[in-house]
JSON list of C-alpha atoms in Angstrom, two decimals:
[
{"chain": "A", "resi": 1, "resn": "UNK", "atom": "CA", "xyz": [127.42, 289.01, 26.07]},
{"chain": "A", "resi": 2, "resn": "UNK", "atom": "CA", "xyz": [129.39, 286.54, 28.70]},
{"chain": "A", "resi": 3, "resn": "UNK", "atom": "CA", "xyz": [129.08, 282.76, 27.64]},
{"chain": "A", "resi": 4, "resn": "UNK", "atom": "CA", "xyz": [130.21, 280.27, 29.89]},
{"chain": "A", "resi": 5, "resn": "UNK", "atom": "CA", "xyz": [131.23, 277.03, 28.53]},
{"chain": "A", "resi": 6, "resn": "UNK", "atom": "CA", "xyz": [133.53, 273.79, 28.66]},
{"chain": "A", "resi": 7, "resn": "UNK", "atom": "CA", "xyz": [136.41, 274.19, 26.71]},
{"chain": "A", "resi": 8, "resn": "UNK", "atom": "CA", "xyz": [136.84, 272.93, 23.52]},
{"chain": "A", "resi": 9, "resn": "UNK", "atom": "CA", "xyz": [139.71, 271.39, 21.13]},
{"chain": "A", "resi": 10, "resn": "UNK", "atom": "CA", "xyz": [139.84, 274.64, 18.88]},
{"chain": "A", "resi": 11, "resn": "UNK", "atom": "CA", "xyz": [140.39, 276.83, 22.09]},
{"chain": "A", "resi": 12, "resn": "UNK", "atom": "CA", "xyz": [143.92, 275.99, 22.19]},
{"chain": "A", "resi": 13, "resn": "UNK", "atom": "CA", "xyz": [145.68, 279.01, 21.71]},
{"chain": "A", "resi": 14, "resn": "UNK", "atom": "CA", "xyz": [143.56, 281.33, 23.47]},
{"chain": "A", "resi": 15, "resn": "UNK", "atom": "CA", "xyz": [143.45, 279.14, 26.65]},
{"chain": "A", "resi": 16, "resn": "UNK", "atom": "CA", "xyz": [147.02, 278.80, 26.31]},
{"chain": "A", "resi": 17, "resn": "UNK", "atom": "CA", "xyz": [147.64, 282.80, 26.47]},
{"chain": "A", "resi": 18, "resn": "UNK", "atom": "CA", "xyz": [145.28, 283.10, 28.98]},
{"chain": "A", "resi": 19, "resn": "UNK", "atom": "CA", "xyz": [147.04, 280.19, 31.55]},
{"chain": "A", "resi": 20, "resn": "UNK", "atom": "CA", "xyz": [150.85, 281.36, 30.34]},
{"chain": "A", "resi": 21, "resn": "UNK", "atom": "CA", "xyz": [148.99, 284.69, 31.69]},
{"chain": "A", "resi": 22, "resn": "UNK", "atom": "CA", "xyz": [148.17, 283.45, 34.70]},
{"chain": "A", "resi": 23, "resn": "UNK", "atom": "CA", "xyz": [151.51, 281.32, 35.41]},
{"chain": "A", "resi": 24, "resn": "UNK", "atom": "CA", "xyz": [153.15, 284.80, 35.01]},
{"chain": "A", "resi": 25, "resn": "UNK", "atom": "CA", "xyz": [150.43, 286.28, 37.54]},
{"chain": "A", "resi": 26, "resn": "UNK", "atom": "CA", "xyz": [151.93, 284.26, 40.01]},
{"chain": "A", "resi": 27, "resn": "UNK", "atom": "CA", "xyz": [155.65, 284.42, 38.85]},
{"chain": "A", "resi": 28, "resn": "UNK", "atom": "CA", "xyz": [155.68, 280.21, 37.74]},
{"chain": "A", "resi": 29, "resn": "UNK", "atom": "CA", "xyz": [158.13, 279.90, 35.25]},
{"chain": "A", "resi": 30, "resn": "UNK", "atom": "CA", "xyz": [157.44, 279.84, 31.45]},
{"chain": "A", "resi": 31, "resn": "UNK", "atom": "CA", "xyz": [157.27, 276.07, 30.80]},
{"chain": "A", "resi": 32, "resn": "UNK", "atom": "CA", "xyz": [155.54, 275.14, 27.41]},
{"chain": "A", "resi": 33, "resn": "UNK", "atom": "CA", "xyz": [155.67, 271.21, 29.02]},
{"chain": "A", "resi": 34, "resn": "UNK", "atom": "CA", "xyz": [153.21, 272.31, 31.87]},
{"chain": "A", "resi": 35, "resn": "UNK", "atom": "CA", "xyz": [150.81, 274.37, 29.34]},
{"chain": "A", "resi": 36, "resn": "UNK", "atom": "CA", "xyz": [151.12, 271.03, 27.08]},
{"chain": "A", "resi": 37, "resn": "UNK", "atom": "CA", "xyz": [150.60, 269.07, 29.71]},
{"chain": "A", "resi": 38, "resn": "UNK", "atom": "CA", "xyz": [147.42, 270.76, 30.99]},
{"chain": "A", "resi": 39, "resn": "UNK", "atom": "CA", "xyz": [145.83, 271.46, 28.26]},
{"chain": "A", "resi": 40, "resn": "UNK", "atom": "CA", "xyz": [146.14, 267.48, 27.70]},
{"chain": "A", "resi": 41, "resn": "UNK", "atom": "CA", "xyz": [144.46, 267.09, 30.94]},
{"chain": "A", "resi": 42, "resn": "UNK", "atom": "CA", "xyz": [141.40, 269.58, 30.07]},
{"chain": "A", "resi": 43, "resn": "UNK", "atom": "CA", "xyz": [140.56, 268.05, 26.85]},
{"chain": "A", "resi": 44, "resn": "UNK", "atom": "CA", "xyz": [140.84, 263.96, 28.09]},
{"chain": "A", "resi": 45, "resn": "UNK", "atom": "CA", "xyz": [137.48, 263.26, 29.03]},
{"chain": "A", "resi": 46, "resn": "UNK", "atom": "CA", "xyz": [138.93, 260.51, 31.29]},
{"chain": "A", "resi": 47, "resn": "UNK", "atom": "CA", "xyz": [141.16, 262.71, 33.44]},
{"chain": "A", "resi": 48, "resn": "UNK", "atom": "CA", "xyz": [140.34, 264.32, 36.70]},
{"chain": "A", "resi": 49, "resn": "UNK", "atom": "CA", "xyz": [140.58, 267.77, 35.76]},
{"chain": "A", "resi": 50, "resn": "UNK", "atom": "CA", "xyz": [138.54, 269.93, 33.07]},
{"chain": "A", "resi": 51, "resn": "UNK", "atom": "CA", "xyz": [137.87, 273.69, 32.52]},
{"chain": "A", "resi": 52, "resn": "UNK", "atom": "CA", "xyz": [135.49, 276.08, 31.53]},
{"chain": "A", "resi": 53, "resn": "UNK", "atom": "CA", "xyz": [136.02, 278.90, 29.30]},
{"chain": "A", "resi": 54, "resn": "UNK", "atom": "CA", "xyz": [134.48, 282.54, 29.59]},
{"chain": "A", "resi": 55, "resn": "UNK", "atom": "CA", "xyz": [134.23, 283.99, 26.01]},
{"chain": "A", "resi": 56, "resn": "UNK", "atom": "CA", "xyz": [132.80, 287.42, 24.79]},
{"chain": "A", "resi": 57, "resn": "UNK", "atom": "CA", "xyz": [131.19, 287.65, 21.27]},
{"chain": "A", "resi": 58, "resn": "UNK", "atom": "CA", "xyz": [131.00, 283.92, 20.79]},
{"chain": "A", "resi": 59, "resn": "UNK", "atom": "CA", "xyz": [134.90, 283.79, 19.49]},
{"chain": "A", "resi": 60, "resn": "UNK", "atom": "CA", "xyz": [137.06, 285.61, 21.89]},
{"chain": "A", "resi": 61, "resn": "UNK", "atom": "CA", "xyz": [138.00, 283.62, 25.12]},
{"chain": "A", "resi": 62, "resn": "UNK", "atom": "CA", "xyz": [138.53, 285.97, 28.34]},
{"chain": "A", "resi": 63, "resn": "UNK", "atom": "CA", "xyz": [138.63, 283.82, 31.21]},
{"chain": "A", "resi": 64, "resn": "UNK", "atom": "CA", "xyz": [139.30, 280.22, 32.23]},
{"chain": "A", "resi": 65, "resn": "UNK", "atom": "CA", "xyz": [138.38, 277.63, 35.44]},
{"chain": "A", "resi": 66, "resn": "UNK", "atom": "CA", "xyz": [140.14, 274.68, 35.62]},
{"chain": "A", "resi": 67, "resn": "UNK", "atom": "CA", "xyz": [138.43, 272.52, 38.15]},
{"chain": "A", "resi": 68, "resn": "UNK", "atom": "CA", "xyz": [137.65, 268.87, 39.32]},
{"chain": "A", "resi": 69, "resn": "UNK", "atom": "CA", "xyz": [135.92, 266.74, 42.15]},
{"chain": "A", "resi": 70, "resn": "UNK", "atom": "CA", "xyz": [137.47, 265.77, 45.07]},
{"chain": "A", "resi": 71, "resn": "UNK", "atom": "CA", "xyz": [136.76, 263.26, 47.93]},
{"chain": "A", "resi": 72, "resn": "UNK", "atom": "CA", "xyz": [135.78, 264.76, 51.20]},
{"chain": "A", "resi": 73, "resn": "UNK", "atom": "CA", "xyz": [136.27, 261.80, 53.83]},
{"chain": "A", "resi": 74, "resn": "UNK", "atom": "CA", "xyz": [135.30, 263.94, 56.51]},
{"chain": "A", "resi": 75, "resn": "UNK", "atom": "CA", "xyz": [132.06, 264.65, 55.64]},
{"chain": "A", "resi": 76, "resn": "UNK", "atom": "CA", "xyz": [131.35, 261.65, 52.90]},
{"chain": "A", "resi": 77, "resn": "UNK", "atom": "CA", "xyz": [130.74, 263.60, 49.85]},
{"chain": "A", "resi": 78, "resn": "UNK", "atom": "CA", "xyz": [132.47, 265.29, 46.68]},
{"chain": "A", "resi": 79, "resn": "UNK", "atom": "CA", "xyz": [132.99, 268.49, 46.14]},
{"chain": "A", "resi": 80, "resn": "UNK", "atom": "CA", "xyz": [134.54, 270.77, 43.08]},
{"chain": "A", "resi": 81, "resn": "UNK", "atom": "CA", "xyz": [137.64, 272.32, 43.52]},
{"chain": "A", "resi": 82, "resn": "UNK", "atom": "CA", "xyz": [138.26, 274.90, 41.58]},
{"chain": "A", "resi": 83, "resn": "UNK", "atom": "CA", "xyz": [142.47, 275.04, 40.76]},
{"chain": "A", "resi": 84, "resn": "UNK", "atom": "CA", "xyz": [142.51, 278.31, 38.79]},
{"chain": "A", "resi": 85, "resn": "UNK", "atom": "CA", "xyz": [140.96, 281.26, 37.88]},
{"chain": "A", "resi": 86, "resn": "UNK", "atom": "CA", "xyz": [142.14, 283.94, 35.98]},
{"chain": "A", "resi": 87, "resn": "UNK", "atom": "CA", "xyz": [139.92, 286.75, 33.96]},
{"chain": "A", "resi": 88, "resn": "UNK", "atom": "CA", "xyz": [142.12, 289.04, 30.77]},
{"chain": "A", "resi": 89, "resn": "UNK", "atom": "CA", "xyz": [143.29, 292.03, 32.66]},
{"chain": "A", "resi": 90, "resn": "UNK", "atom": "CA", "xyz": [141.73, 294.34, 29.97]},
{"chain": "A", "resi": 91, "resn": "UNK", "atom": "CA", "xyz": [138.15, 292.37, 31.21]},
{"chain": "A", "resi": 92, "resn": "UNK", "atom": "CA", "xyz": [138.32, 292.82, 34.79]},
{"chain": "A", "resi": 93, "resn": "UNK", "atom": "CA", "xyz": [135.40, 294.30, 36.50]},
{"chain": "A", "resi": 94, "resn": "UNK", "atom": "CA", "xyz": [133.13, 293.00, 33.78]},
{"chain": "A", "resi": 95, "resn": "UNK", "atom": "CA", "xyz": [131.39, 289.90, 35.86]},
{"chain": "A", "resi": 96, "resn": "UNK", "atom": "CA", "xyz": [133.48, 287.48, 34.34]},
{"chain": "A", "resi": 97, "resn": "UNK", "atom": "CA", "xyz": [134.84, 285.67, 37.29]},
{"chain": "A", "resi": 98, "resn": "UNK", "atom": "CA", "xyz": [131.58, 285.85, 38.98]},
{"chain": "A", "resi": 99, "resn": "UNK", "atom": "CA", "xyz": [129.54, 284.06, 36.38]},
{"chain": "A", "resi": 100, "resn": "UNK", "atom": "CA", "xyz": [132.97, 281.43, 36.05]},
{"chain": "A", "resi": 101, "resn": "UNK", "atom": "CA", "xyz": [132.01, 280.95, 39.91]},
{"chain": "A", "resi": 102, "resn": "UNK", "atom": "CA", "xyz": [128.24, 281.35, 39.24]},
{"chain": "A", "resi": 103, "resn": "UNK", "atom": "CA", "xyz": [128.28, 278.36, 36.37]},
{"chain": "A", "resi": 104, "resn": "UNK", "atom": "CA", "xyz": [130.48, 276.10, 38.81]},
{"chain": "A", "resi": 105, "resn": "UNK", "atom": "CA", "xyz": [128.17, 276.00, 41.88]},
{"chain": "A", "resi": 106, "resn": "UNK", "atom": "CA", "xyz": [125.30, 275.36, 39.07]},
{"chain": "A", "resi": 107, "resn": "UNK", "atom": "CA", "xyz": [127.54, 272.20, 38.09]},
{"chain": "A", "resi": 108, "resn": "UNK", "atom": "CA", "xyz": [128.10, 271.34, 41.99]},
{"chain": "A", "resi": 109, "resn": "UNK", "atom": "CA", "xyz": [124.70, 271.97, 42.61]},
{"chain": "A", "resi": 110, "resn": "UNK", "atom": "CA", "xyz": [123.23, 269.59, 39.93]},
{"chain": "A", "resi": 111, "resn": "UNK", "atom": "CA", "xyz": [126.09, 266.89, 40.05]},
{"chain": "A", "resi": 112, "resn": "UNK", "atom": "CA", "xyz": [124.95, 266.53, 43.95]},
{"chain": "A", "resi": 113, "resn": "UNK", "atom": "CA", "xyz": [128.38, 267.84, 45.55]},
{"chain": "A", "resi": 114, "resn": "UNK", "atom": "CA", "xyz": [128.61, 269.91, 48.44]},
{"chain": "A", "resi": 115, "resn": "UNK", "atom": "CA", "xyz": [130.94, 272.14, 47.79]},
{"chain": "A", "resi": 116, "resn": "UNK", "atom": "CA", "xyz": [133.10, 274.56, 45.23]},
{"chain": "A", "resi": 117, "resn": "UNK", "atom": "CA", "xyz": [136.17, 275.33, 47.28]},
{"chain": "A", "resi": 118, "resn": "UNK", "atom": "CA", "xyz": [139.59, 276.77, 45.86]},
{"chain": "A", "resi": 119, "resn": "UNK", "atom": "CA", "xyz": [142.76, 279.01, 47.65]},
{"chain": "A", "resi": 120, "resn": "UNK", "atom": "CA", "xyz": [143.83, 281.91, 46.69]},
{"chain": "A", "resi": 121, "resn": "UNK", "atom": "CA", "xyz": [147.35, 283.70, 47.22]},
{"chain": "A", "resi": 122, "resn": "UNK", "atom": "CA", "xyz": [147.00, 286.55, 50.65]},
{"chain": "A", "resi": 123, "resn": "UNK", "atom": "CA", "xyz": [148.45, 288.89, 48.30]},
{"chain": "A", "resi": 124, "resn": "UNK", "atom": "CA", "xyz": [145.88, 288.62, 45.68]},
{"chain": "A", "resi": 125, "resn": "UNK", "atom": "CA", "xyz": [143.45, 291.41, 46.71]},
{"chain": "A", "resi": 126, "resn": "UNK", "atom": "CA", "xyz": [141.35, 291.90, 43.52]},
{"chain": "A", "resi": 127, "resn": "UNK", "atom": "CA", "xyz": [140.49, 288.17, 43.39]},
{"chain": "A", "resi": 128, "resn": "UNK", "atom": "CA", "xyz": [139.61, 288.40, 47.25]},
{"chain": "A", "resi": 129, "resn": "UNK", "atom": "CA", "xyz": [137.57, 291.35, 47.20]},
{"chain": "A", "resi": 130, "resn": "UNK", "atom": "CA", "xyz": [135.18, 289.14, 44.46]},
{"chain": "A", "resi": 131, "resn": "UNK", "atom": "CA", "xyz": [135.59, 285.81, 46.62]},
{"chain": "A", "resi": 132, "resn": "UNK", "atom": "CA", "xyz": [134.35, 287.75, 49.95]},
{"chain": "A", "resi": 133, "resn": "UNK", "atom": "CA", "xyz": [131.44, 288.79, 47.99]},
{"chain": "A", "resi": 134, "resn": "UNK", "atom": "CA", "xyz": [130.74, 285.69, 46.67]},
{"chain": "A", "resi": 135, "resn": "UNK", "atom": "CA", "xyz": [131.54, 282.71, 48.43]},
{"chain": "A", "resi": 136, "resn": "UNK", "atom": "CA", "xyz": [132.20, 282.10, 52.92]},
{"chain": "A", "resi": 137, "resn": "UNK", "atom": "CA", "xyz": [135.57, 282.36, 53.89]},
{"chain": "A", "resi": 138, "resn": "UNK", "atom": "CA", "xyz": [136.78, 279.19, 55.63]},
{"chain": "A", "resi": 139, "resn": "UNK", "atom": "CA", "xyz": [139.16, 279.15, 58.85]},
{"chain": "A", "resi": 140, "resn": "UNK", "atom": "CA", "xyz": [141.29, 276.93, 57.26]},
{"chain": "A", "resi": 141, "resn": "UNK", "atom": "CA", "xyz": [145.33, 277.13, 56.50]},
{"chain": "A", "resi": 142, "resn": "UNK", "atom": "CA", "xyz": [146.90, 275.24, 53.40]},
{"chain": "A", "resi": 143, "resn": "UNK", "atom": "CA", "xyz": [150.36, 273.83, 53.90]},
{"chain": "A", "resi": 144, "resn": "UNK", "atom": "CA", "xyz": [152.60, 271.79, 50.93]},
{"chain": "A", "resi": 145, "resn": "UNK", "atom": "CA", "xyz": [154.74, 269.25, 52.13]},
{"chain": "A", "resi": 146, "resn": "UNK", "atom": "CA", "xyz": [157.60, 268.37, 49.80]},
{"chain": "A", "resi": 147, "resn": "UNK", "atom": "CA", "xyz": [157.65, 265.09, 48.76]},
{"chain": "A", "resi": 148, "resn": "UNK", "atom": "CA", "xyz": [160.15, 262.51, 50.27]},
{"chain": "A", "resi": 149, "resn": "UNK", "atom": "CA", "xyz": [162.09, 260.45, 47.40]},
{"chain": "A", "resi": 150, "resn": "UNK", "atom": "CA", "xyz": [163.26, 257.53, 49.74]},
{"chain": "A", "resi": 151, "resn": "UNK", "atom": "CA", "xyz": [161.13, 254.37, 49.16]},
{"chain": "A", "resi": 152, "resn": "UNK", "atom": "CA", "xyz": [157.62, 253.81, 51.42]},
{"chain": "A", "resi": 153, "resn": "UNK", "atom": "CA", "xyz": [158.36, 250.97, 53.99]}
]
């Protein structure tokens, strides 16, 4: 049996495996400062971002979502953004990810947003095969811009 549910203070260590697994997914550096840092973020009521967890058998924690709202001037609303996803390799192909996306479109949908939107790497085909299925594909590009240290005029 799949729960889905926000993550709580005594998940620390298994969320923590799970995102140091999914830093290393996408070849970020180990950094025990980030995973602090984040997992300060997640569990701060009064910060932006939060997560849900995916656990099997009530105790064992096999997925994670870290999401929050954003602003959407164009269109005047909020939306969810989901910022990560990542399912235990030895749980793949076990619905896990879907019912991570399934519980935050419930949340966007009752909350009033308009949207649960997220980017994935090109590369990362098994993720992309579930987002096809499950969400639309948007025509959009995402570009990072470095930031400038000089002073704002």
């Amino acid at each position: 049996m799949i729960e889905i549910r926000k993550v709580q203070q005594d998940d620390r260590e298994q969320w923590a495996q799970l995102f140091r697994q999914y830093r290393s997914f996408y070849a970020l550096q180990s950094d025990e400062t980030v995973v602090d840092r984040v997992w300060g973020w997640i569990t701060d009521p009064s910060h932006e971002s939060a997560a849900l967890a995916a656990t099997v058998d009530d105790t064992t924690m096999v997925g994670i979502a870290h999401h929050r709202r954003f602003a959407r001037p164009s269109t005047g609303t909020v939306g969810l953004y989901l910022d990560d996803l990542f399912v235990d390799p030895h749980h793949r192909g076990e619905g896990i990810g879907r019912k991570l996306l399934g519980e935050l479109a419930i949340m966007a949908g009752a909350n009033g947003l308009s949207v649960v939107r997220w980017i994935t790497a090109e590369g990362n085909t098994r993720a992309r095969e579930l987002y096809e299925s499950a969400a639309h594909r948007t025509h959009w590009l995402t570009y990072d811009l470095a930031p400038d240290a000089r002073s704002p005029e």
